mmCIF file of C-alpha atoms and ligand atoms in Angstrom:
data_model
loop_
_atom_site.group_PDB
_atom_site.id
_atom_site.type_symbol
_atom_site.label_atom_id
_atom_site.label_comp_id
_atom_site.label_asym_id
_atom_site.label_seq_id
_atom_site.Cartn_x
_atom_site.Cartn_y
_atom_site.Cartn_z
ATOM 1 C CA MET A 1 -6.459 -72.565 -2.194
ATOM 2 C CA VAL A 2 -6.404 -75.823 -4.124
ATOM 3 C CA ALA A 3 -9.747 -77.520 -4.521
ATOM 4 C CA LYS A 4 -10.609 -80.963 -3.269
ATOM 5 C CA ILE A 5 -11.438 -83.118 -6.274
ATOM 6 C CA ILE A 6 -14.833 -84.778 -6.055
ATOM 7 C CA ASP A 7 -14.273 -88.339 -7.204
ATOM 8 C CA GLY A 8 -17.415 -89.284 -9.110
ATOM 9 C CA ASN A 9 -16.260 -92.885 -9.394
ATOM 10 C CA ALA A 10 -16.032 -93.183 -5.599
ATOM 11 C CA VAL A 11 -19.474 -91.634 -5.073
ATOM 12 C CA ALA A 12 -20.891 -93.891 -7.790
ATOM 13 C CA ARG A 13 -19.372 -96.971 -6.129
ATOM 14 C CA HIS A 14 -20.951 -95.960 -2.829
ATOM 15 C CA VAL A 15 -24.426 -95.490 -4.368
ATOM 16 C CA ARG A 16 -24.114 -98.717 -6.393
ATOM 17 C CA GLN A 17 -23.231 -100.647 -3.240
ATOM 18 C CA GLU A 18 -26.438 -99.345 -1.620
ATOM 19 C CA CYS A 19 -28.371 -100.338 -4.750
ATOM 20 C CA LYS A 20 -26.805 -103.802 -4.665
ATOM 21 C CA GLU A 21 -27.898 -104.334 -1.062
ATOM 22 C CA GLN A 22 -31.430 -103.118 -1.801
ATOM 23 C CA THR A 23 -31.571 -105.365 -4.878
ATOM 24 C CA GLN A 24 -30.555 -108.394 -2.818
ATOM 25 C CA ALA A 25 -33.295 -107.578 -0.302
ATOM 26 C CA LEU A 26 -35.845 -107.274 -3.121
ATOM 27 C CA LYS A 27 -34.729 -110.557 -4.653
ATOM 28 C CA ALA A 28 -35.198 -112.236 -1.282
ATOM 29 C CA GLN A 29 -38.830 -111.112 -1.540
ATOM 30 C CA GLY A 30 -39.153 -112.499 -5.068
ATOM 31 C CA VAL A 31 -38.669 -109.267 -7.019
ATOM 32 C CA THR A 32 -35.769 -108.660 -9.403
ATOM 33 C CA PRO A 33 -35.631 -104.988 -10.437
ATOM 34 C CA GLY A 34 -35.926 -104.882 -14.226
ATOM 35 C CA LEU A 35 -34.957 -102.169 -16.694
ATOM 36 C CA ALA A 36 -36.078 -102.132 -20.339
ATOM 37 C CA VAL A 37 -34.036 -99.973 -22.701
ATOM 38 C CA ILE A 38 -35.325 -98.948 -26.104
ATOM 39 C CA ILE A 39 -32.858 -97.794 -28.725
ATOM 40 C CA VAL A 40 -33.845 -96.712 -32.220
ATOM 41 C CA GLY A 41 -31.297 -96.364 -35.032
ATOM 42 C CA ASP A 42 -27.544 -96.900 -34.928
ATOM 43 C CA ASN A 43 -26.107 -93.761 -33.351
ATOM 44 C CA PRO A 44 -22.687 -95.054 -32.170
ATOM 45 C CA ALA A 45 -22.640 -92.871 -29.016
ATOM 46 C CA SER A 46 -26.130 -94.093 -28.060
ATOM 47 C CA LYS A 47 -25.000 -97.705 -28.495
ATOM 48 C CA VAL A 48 -22.091 -97.118 -26.118
ATOM 49 C CA TYR A 49 -24.374 -95.431 -23.547
ATOM 50 C CA VAL A 50 -26.851 -98.318 -23.733
ATOM 51 C CA ALA A 51 -24.081 -100.924 -23.368
ATOM 52 C CA ASN A 52 -22.790 -99.066 -20.291
ATOM 53 C CA LYS A 53 -26.275 -98.938 -18.762
ATOM 54 C CA VAL A 54 -26.748 -102.680 -19.249
ATOM 55 C CA LYS A 55 -23.313 -103.335 -17.723
ATOM 56 C CA ALA A 56 -24.128 -101.201 -14.663
ATOM 57 C CA CYS A 57 -27.447 -103.033 -14.194
ATOM 58 C CA THR A 58 -25.744 -106.421 -14.403
ATOM 59 C CA GLU A 59 -23.081 -105.406 -11.878
ATOM 60 C CA VAL A 60 -25.727 -104.394 -9.357
ATOM 61 C CA GLY A 61 -27.883 -107.484 -9.974
ATOM 62 C CA LEU A 62 -30.730 -105.936 -11.974
ATOM 63 C CA ALA A 63 -32.301 -107.603 -14.999
ATOM 64 C CA SER A 64 -32.051 -105.506 -18.135
ATOM 65 C CA THR A 65 -33.301 -106.034 -21.669
ATOM 66 C CA VAL A 66 -32.478 -103.954 -24.721
ATOM 67 C CA TYR A 67 -35.051 -103.541 -27.497
ATOM 68 C CA ALA A 68 -33.260 -102.284 -30.603
ATOM 69 C CA PHE A 69 -35.220 -100.945 -33.580
ATOM 70 C CA GLU A 70 -34.065 -99.901 -37.038
ATOM 71 C CA ALA A 71 -34.022 -96.132 -37.621
ATOM 72 C CA ASP A 72 -36.950 -96.362 -40.092
ATOM 73 C CA THR A 73 -39.239 -98.238 -37.654
ATOM 74 C CA PRO A 74 -42.635 -96.488 -37.510
ATOM 75 C CA ASP A 75 -43.169 -94.645 -34.222
ATOM 76 C CA THR A 76 -46.380 -96.643 -33.679
ATOM 77 C CA VAL A 77 -44.305 -99.840 -33.380
ATOM 78 C CA VAL A 78 -42.039 -98.320 -30.735
ATOM 79 C CA GLU A 79 -45.022 -96.872 -28.891
ATOM 80 C CA ALA A 80 -46.763 -100.267 -28.907
ATOM 81 C CA LYS A 81 -43.614 -101.828 -27.423
ATOM 82 C CA ILE A 82 -43.633 -99.217 -24.648
ATOM 83 C CA GLN A 83 -47.282 -99.982 -23.896
ATOM 84 C CA ALA A 84 -46.468 -103.704 -23.649
ATOM 85 C CA LEU A 85 -43.583 -102.935 -21.271
ATOM 86 C CA ASN A 86 -45.865 -100.691 -19.212
ATOM 87 C CA ALA A 87 -48.081 -103.714 -18.639
ATOM 88 C CA ASP A 88 -45.226 -106.125 -17.874
ATOM 89 C CA PRO A 89 -44.852 -106.583 -14.085
ATOM 90 C CA ALA A 90 -41.243 -107.789 -14.488
ATOM 91 C CA VAL A 91 -40.281 -104.383 -15.899
ATOM 92 C CA HIS A 92 -39.914 -101.629 -13.320
ATOM 93 C CA GLY A 93 -38.113 -99.023 -15.390
ATOM 94 C CA ILE A 94 -38.367 -98.063 -19.070
ATOM 95 C CA LEU A 95 -35.807 -95.884 -20.768
ATOM 96 C CA VAL A 96 -35.874 -94.589 -24.327
ATOM 97 C CA GLN A 97 -32.341 -93.724 -25.379
ATOM 98 C CA LEU A 98 -32.218 -90.203 -26.793
ATOM 99 C CA PRO A 99 -31.808 -88.771 -29.331
ATOM 100 C CA LEU A 100 -34.438 -90.552 -31.395
ATOM 101 C CA PRO A 101 -34.191 -90.353 -35.200
ATOM 102 C CA ALA A 102 -35.412 -87.004 -36.586
ATOM 103 C CA HIS A 103 -38.771 -88.337 -37.838
ATOM 104 C CA TYR A 104 -39.819 -89.221 -34.260
ATOM 105 C CA ASP A 105 -41.744 -86.901 -31.972
ATOM 106 C CA ALA A 106 -39.626 -87.614 -28.892
ATOM 107 C CA LYS A 107 -42.081 -85.917 -26.530
ATOM 108 C CA ARG A 108 -44.914 -88.116 -27.748
ATOM 109 C CA VAL A 109 -42.826 -91.276 -27.391
ATOM 110 C CA LEU A 110 -41.721 -90.335 -23.858
ATOM 111 C CA ALA A 111 -45.332 -89.594 -22.940
ATOM 112 C CA CYS A 112 -46.177 -93.264 -23.627
ATOM 113 C CA ILE A 113 -43.999 -94.432 -20.740
ATOM 114 C CA SER A 114 -45.972 -95.164 -17.595
ATOM 115 C CA VAL A 115 -45.212 -92.452 -15.030
ATOM 116 C CA ASP A 116 -44.348 -95.181 -12.486
ATOM 117 C CA LYS A 117 -41.699 -96.640 -14.800
ATOM 118 C CA ASP A 118 -40.226 -93.398 -16.146
ATOM 119 C CA VAL A 119 -36.818 -93.875 -14.499
ATOM 120 C CA ASP A 120 -35.249 -91.106 -16.619
ATOM 121 C CA GLY A 121 -37.830 -88.661 -15.232
ATOM 122 C CA PHE A 122 -38.543 -87.083 -18.630
ATOM 123 C CA HIS A 123 -42.302 -87.719 -18.780
ATOM 124 C CA LEU A 124 -44.219 -84.425 -18.618
ATOM 125 C CA TYR A 125 -45.979 -85.589 -15.437
ATOM 126 C CA ASN A 126 -42.650 -86.219 -13.734
ATOM 127 C CA VAL A 127 -41.257 -82.895 -14.957
ATOM 128 C CA GLY A 128 -44.321 -81.182 -13.472
ATOM 129 C CA ALA A 129 -44.044 -83.173 -10.241
ATOM 130 C CA LEU A 130 -40.417 -82.068 -9.891
ATOM 131 C CA ALA A 131 -41.473 -78.443 -10.402
ATOM 132 C CA GLN A 132 -44.049 -78.852 -7.627
ATOM 133 C CA GLY A 133 -41.556 -80.455 -5.254
ATOM 134 C CA GLU A 134 -43.253 -83.861 -5.452
ATOM 135 C CA THR A 135 -40.527 -85.643 -7.336
ATOM 136 C CA VAL A 136 -41.262 -89.143 -8.632
ATOM 137 C CA PHE A 137 -38.000 -89.912 -10.454
ATOM 138 C CA PRO A 138 -35.359 -87.161 -10.420
ATOM 139 C CA PRO A 139 -33.610 -86.970 -13.834
ATOM 140 C CA CYS A 140 -30.371 -88.933 -13.539
ATOM 141 C CA THR A 141 -27.643 -86.383 -14.325
ATOM 142 C CA PRO A 142 -28.798 -83.604 -11.974
ATOM 143 C CA TYR A 143 -29.686 -86.252 -9.398
ATOM 144 C CA GLY A 144 -26.098 -87.464 -9.656
ATOM 145 C CA VAL A 145 -24.815 -83.921 -9.028
ATOM 146 C CA SER A 146 -27.117 -83.615 -6.043
ATOM 147 C CA LYS A 147 -25.770 -86.916 -4.632
ATOM 148 C CA MET A 148 -22.181 -85.762 -5.121
ATOM 149 C CA LEU A 149 -22.878 -82.630 -3.047
ATOM 150 C CA GLU A 150 -24.579 -84.764 -0.410
ATOM 151 C CA TYR A 151 -21.692 -87.257 -0.309
ATOM 152 C CA GLU A 152 -19.186 -84.456 0.280
ATOM 153 C CA ASN A 153 -21.453 -82.898 2.945
ATOM 154 C CA ILE A 154 -21.560 -79.655 0.993
ATOM 155 C CA PRO A 155 -24.410 -77.546 2.358
ATOM 156 C CA VAL A 156 -26.953 -76.379 -0.201
ATOM 157 C CA ALA A 157 -29.637 -74.560 1.830
ATOM 158 C CA GLY A 158 -29.210 -70.808 1.641
ATOM 159 C CA GLN A 159 -26.312 -71.050 -0.834
ATOM 160 C CA ASN A 160 -26.118 -69.056 -4.037
ATOM 161 C CA VAL A 161 -26.228 -71.585 -6.861
ATOM 162 C CA VAL A 162 -25.617 -70.662 -10.479
ATOM 163 C CA VAL A 163 -26.498 -73.252 -13.116
ATOM 164 C CA VAL A 164 -24.954 -72.580 -16.521
ATOM 165 C CA GLY A 165 -27.100 -74.360 -19.111
ATOM 166 C CA ALA A 166 -30.878 -74.533 -19.240
ATOM 167 C CA SER A 167 -31.627 -77.788 -21.056
ATOM 168 C CA ASN A 168 -34.591 -79.939 -20.103
ATOM 169 C CA ILE A 169 -32.385 -82.869 -19.164
ATOM 170 C CA VAL A 170 -29.717 -81.139 -17.096
ATOM 171 C CA GLY A 171 -29.896 -77.391 -16.402
ATOM 172 C CA LYS A 172 -33.595 -76.895 -15.651
ATOM 173 C CA PRO A 173 -34.101 -79.992 -13.441
ATOM 174 C CA MET A 174 -30.799 -79.214 -11.695
ATOM 175 C CA ALA A 175 -32.046 -75.749 -10.820
ATOM 176 C CA MET A 176 -35.373 -77.099 -9.556
ATOM 177 C CA MET A 177 -33.717 -79.795 -7.464
ATOM 178 C CA LEU A 178 -31.381 -77.361 -5.747
ATOM 179 C CA MET A 179 -34.230 -74.892 -5.241
ATOM 180 C CA GLN A 180 -36.056 -77.726 -3.464
ATOM 181 C CA ARG A 181 -33.034 -77.968 -1.191
ATOM 182 C CA ASP A 182 -33.497 -74.264 -0.348
ATOM 183 C CA ALA A 183 -30.702 -72.824 -2.480
ATOM 184 C CA THR A 184 -31.052 -69.454 -4.205
ATOM 185 C CA VAL A 185 -30.708 -70.390 -7.852
ATOM 186 C CA ALA A 186 -29.913 -68.472 -11.033
ATOM 187 C CA ILE A 187 -29.966 -70.168 -14.446
ATOM 188 C CA CYS A 188 -27.773 -68.891 -17.276
ATOM 189 C CA HIS A 189 -27.882 -69.874 -20.932
ATOM 190 C CA ALA A 190 -26.397 -68.960 -24.284
ATOM 191 C CA LYS A 191 -28.143 -65.598 -24.406
ATOM 192 C CA THR A 192 -27.147 -64.569 -20.879
ATOM 193 C CA ARG A 193 -25.342 -61.214 -21.060
ATOM 194 C CA ASP A 194 -22.018 -61.172 -19.213
ATOM 195 C CA LEU A 195 -21.987 -64.708 -17.843
ATOM 196 C CA ALA A 196 -19.172 -63.896 -15.400
ATOM 197 C CA GLN A 197 -21.352 -61.349 -13.626
ATOM 198 C CA PHE A 198 -23.516 -64.288 -12.495
ATOM 199 C CA THR A 199 -20.930 -67.047 -12.038
ATOM 200 C CA ILE A 200 -18.788 -64.897 -9.725
ATOM 201 C CA LEU A 201 -21.677 -64.820 -7.226
ATOM 202 C CA ALA A 202 -21.956 -68.596 -7.014
ATOM 203 C CA ASP A 203 -21.193 -70.521 -3.844
ATOM 204 C CA ILE A 204 -22.014 -73.586 -5.963
ATOM 205 C CA LEU A 205 -21.498 -73.381 -9.712
ATOM 206 C CA VAL A 206 -22.921 -76.170 -11.882
ATOM 207 C CA VAL A 207 -21.870 -75.973 -15.513
ATOM 208 C CA ALA A 208 -23.695 -77.912 -18.232
ATOM 209 C CA ALA A 209 -23.291 -75.996 -21.481
ATOM 210 C CA GLY A 210 -21.177 -78.248 -23.701
ATOM 211 C CA VAL A 211 -18.567 -75.528 -24.332
ATOM 212 C CA PRO A 212 -14.933 -76.314 -23.483
ATOM 213 C CA ASN A 213 -13.161 -73.706 -21.341
ATOM 214 C CA LEU A 214 -16.352 -71.698 -20.859
ATOM 215 C CA ILE A 215 -15.576 -71.146 -17.175
ATOM 216 C CA LEU A 216 -12.242 -69.479 -16.470
ATOM 217 C CA PRO A 217 -10.708 -68.818 -13.039
ATOM 218 C CA GLN A 218 -11.605 -65.103 -13.048
ATOM 219 C CA MET A 219 -15.296 -66.088 -13.350
ATOM 220 C CA VAL A 220 -15.235 -68.114 -10.114
ATOM 221 C CA ARG A 221 -15.391 -66.878 -6.530
ATOM 222 C CA THR A 222 -12.565 -68.065 -4.273
ATOM 223 C CA GLY A 223 -13.821 -71.061 -2.304
ATOM 224 C CA ALA A 224 -16.715 -71.873 -4.647
ATOM 225 C CA VAL A 225 -17.833 -75.461 -5.301
ATOM 226 C CA VAL A 226 -17.606 -76.141 -9.038
ATOM 227 C CA ILE A 227 -19.388 -79.070 -10.672
ATOM 228 C CA ASP A 228 -18.579 -79.644 -14.320
ATOM 229 C CA VAL A 229 -21.256 -81.613 -16.174
ATOM 230 C CA GLY A 230 -19.941 -80.848 -19.667
ATOM 231 C CA ILE A 231 -18.457 -83.561 -21.846
ATOM 232 C CA ASN A 232 -16.558 -82.312 -24.878
ATOM 233 C CA ARG A 233 -14.227 -84.174 -27.223
ATOM 234 C CA LEU A 234 -11.415 -81.869 -28.391
ATOM 235 C CA PRO A 235 -9.977 -82.211 -31.940
ATOM 236 C CA ASN A 236 -6.930 -83.953 -30.389
ATOM 237 C CA GLY A 237 -9.273 -86.620 -28.972
ATOM 238 C CA LYS A 238 -9.014 -85.436 -25.356
ATOM 239 C CA LEU A 239 -12.190 -85.481 -23.259
ATOM 240 C CA VAL A 240 -12.770 -82.253 -21.309
ATOM 241 C CA GLY A 241 -15.575 -80.523 -19.461
ATOM 242 C CA ASP A 242 -16.758 -76.919 -19.676
ATOM 243 C CA VAL A 243 -14.452 -75.653 -16.937
ATOM 244 C CA ASP A 244 -10.762 -74.730 -17.178
ATOM 245 C CA PHE A 245 -9.989 -77.461 -14.656
ATOM 246 C CA GLU A 246 -6.367 -76.628 -13.859
ATOM 247 C CA GLY A 247 -7.028 -72.884 -13.527
ATOM 248 C CA VAL A 248 -10.278 -73.072 -11.555
ATOM 249 C CA ARG A 249 -8.843 -75.771 -9.289
ATOM 250 C CA GLN A 250 -6.520 -73.148 -7.792
ATOM 251 C CA LYS A 251 -9.502 -71.065 -6.612
ATOM 252 C CA ALA A 252 -12.358 -73.434 -5.843
ATOM 253 C CA SER A 253 -12.900 -75.388 -2.612
ATOM 254 C CA TYR A 254 -14.263 -78.437 -4.461
ATOM 255 C CA ILE A 255 -14.211 -79.300 -8.150
ATOM 256 C CA SER A 256 -15.440 -82.289 -10.157
ATOM 257 C CA PRO A 257 -13.154 -83.506 -12.949
ATOM 258 C CA VAL A 258 -13.987 -84.649 -16.473
ATOM 259 C CA PRO A 259 -13.755 -87.551 -16.946
ATOM 260 C CA GLY A 260 -14.380 -89.181 -13.552
ATOM 261 C CA GLY A 261 -16.835 -86.633 -12.159
ATOM 262 C CA VAL A 262 -20.524 -86.415 -13.008
ATOM 263 C CA GLY A 263 -20.240 -88.983 -15.832
ATOM 264 C CA PRO A 264 -20.176 -92.138 -13.644
ATOM 265 C CA MET A 265 -23.039 -90.746 -11.556
ATOM 266 C CA THR A 266 -25.596 -90.490 -14.373
ATOM 267 C CA ILE A 267 -25.822 -94.227 -15.045
ATOM 268 C CA THR A 268 -25.616 -94.960 -11.330
ATOM 269 C CA MET A 269 -28.681 -92.828 -10.656
ATOM 270 C CA LEU A 270 -30.547 -94.667 -13.419
ATOM 271 C CA VAL A 271 -29.846 -97.919 -11.582
ATOM 272 C CA HIS A 272 -30.888 -96.233 -8.330
ATOM 273 C CA ASN A 273 -34.186 -95.016 -9.841
ATOM 274 C CA THR A 274 -34.916 -98.503 -11.211
ATOM 275 C CA VAL A 275 -34.356 -100.085 -7.788
ATOM 276 C CA GLN A 276 -36.654 -97.449 -6.235
ATOM 277 C CA ALA A 277 -39.297 -98.253 -8.876
ATOM 278 C CA ALA A 278 -39.096 -101.954 -7.967
ATOM 279 C CA LYS A 279 -39.374 -101.134 -4.255
ATOM 280 C CA ARG A 280 -42.452 -99.011 -4.923
ATOM 281 C CA SER A 281 -44.073 -101.728 -7.060
ATOM 282 C CA LEU A 282 -43.520 -104.255 -4.268
ATOM 283 C CA ALA A 283 -44.923 -101.848 -1.678
ATOM 284 C CA GLY A 284 -47.923 -101.249 -3.989
ATOM 285 C CA ALA A 285 -48.519 -104.999 -4.411
ATOM 286 C CA GLU A 286 -48.314 -105.521 -0.638
ATOM 287 C CA ALA A 287 -50.754 -102.655 -0.028
ATOM 288 C CA GLN A 288 -53.179 -104.191 -2.546
ATOM 289 C CA LEU A 289 -52.917 -107.560 -0.812
ATOM 290 C CA THR A 290 -53.554 -106.009 2.610
ATOM 291 C CA GLU A 291 -56.570 -104.181 1.178
ATOM 292 C CA SER A 292 -57.987 -107.351 -0.354
ATOM 293 C CA LEU A 293 -57.524 -109.243 2.934
ATOM 294 C CA ALA A 294 -59.142 -106.469 5.004
HETATM 295 P P1 NAP B 301 -27.882 -78.833 -24.507
HETATM 296 O O1 NAP B 301 -29.217 -79.421 -24.607
HETATM 297 O O2 NAP B 301 -27.095 -78.519 -25.749
HETATM 298 O O3 NAP B 301 -27.990 -77.507 -23.631
HETATM 299 C C1 NAP B 301 -26.881 -76.677 -23.443
HETATM 300 C C2 NAP B 301 -27.309 -75.513 -22.593
HETATM 301 O O4 NAP B 301 -26.170 -74.680 -22.407
HETATM 302 C C3 NAP B 301 -28.378 -74.637 -23.268
HETATM 303 O O5 NAP B 301 -29.294 -74.179 -22.304
HETATM 304 C C4 NAP B 301 -27.564 -73.480 -23.840
HETATM 305 O O6 NAP B 301 -28.281 -72.245 -23.869
HETATM 306 C C5 NAP B 301 -26.451 -73.362 -22.817
HETATM 307 N N1 NAP B 301 -25.254 -72.760 -23.403
HETATM 308 C C6 NAP B 301 -24.648 -73.072 -24.565
HETATM 309 N N2 NAP B 301 -23.595 -72.254 -24.777
HETATM 310 C C7 NAP B 301 -23.541 -71.412 -23.723
HETATM 311 C C8 NAP B 301 -22.698 -70.341 -23.365
HETATM 312 N N3 NAP B 301 -21.692 -69.953 -24.155
HETATM 313 N N4 NAP B 301 -22.939 -69.686 -22.217
HETATM 314 C C9 NAP B 301 -23.962 -70.061 -21.407
HETATM 315 N N5 NAP B 301 -24.799 -71.075 -21.687
HETATM 316 C C10 NAP B 301 -24.591 -71.742 -22.833
HETATM 317 O O7 NAP B 301 -26.896 -79.757 -23.661
HETATM 318 P P2 NAP B 301 -27.188 -80.743 -22.421
HETATM 319 O O8 NAP B 301 -27.803 -81.982 -22.930
HETATM 320 O O9 NAP B 301 -27.806 -79.996 -21.305
HETATM 321 O O10 NAP B 301 -25.687 -81.087 -22.019
HETATM 322 C C11 NAP B 301 -24.792 -80.083 -21.602
HETATM 323 C C12 NAP B 301 -23.404 -80.683 -21.478
HETATM 324 O O11 NAP B 301 -23.455 -81.686 -20.487
HETATM 325 C C13 NAP B 301 -22.904 -81.365 -22.732
HETATM 326 O O12 NAP B 301 -21.495 -81.222 -22.787
HETATM 327 C C14 NAP B 301 -23.247 -82.822 -22.523
HETATM 328 O O13 NAP B 301 -22.391 -83.701 -23.217
HETATM 329 C C15 NAP B 301 -23.030 -82.920 -21.041
HETATM 330 N N6 NAP B 301 -23.809 -83.981 -20.390
HETATM 331 C C16 NAP B 301 -23.137 -84.771 -19.528
HETATM 332 C C17 NAP B 301 -23.798 -85.775 -18.871
HETATM 333 C C18 NAP B 301 -23.041 -86.612 -17.905
HETATM 334 O O14 NAP B 301 -23.481 -87.693 -17.583
HETATM 335 N N7 NAP B 301 -21.904 -86.142 -17.403
HETATM 336 C C19 NAP B 301 -25.158 -85.989 -19.075
HETATM 337 C C20 NAP B 301 -25.845 -85.137 -19.934
HETATM 338 C C21 NAP B 301 -25.142 -84.127 -20.585
HETATM 339 P P3 NAP B 301 -29.614 -72.010 -24.762
HETATM 340 O O15 NAP B 301 -30.693 -72.705 -23.984
HETATM 341 O O16 NAP B 301 -29.770 -70.535 -24.749
HETATM 342 O O17 NAP B 301 -29.311 -72.614 -26.088
#
């Protein structure tokens, strides 16, 4: 068996087209979805991510503004900016680019973002809502994985899913999202004993550990769906995921490549969440108007 490659760029294009159409419809009603991005310090990778987010917004027709602060900016200044953006009706989504400099309490900063504008889905309220199955904004990377499965019509309900990686931004929300779709989910992490004992049971294996070649063919069931979230730069400069792509490809039914797999989906789902936030704010404004006229 040779796996079908899930083309993340194609899925991203499809979702972005939907976002574009929804944005045009919103604009026709006088609302331009707006994203505010806060970046603190000069982490080169963060700068690239932010530039890519702005580019994606522009392509789809969203308004986006970047607020860049020096690394030594007091956290109170950044928090005050977030509060001002919370109150700004032209801003529908607020994103704080992580990581923040070490002297910041990232949790406290994220907690300042209005729940309705938390398009990254990292606010504690939104994390709790996801756990309760009342998702407000699904975190973008696992949401992207979920969309890729949907796009390929890969059934999730009743499937054995193994998520390798238990971070707050990928592994844990991924597990919760797929549990919501009625999968049976196991989460593995660095202290999991005998990882292969779990991965071999997976109908759907999602890997987000940040370890090149962590998943070898003998760890994967024949016919499994394998989604590789990992992004690793090898010493020779090559970008690879966490899965031995060429080896596992011979056994899996579907596999996502790196690059060109989950990567393009993450930013796309940020755009998607921002458009949803704008739609909700318009629906809220209309409901208020109806109430005041009643
Ligand atoms: P993270 O915060 O470092 O978490 C890594 C997780 O993997 C942790 O739960 C860790 O376990 C687990 N882990 C590490 N080594 C392991 C091993 N040998 N066996 C099993 N589990 C292991 O990383 P992250 O932010 O979740 O990101 C994970 C990877 O995805 C990275 O390569 C990152 O670059 C990539 N990523 C890609 C995108 C995208 O858009 N494609 C977005 C976000 C992240 P412990 O909890 O026990 O430490």
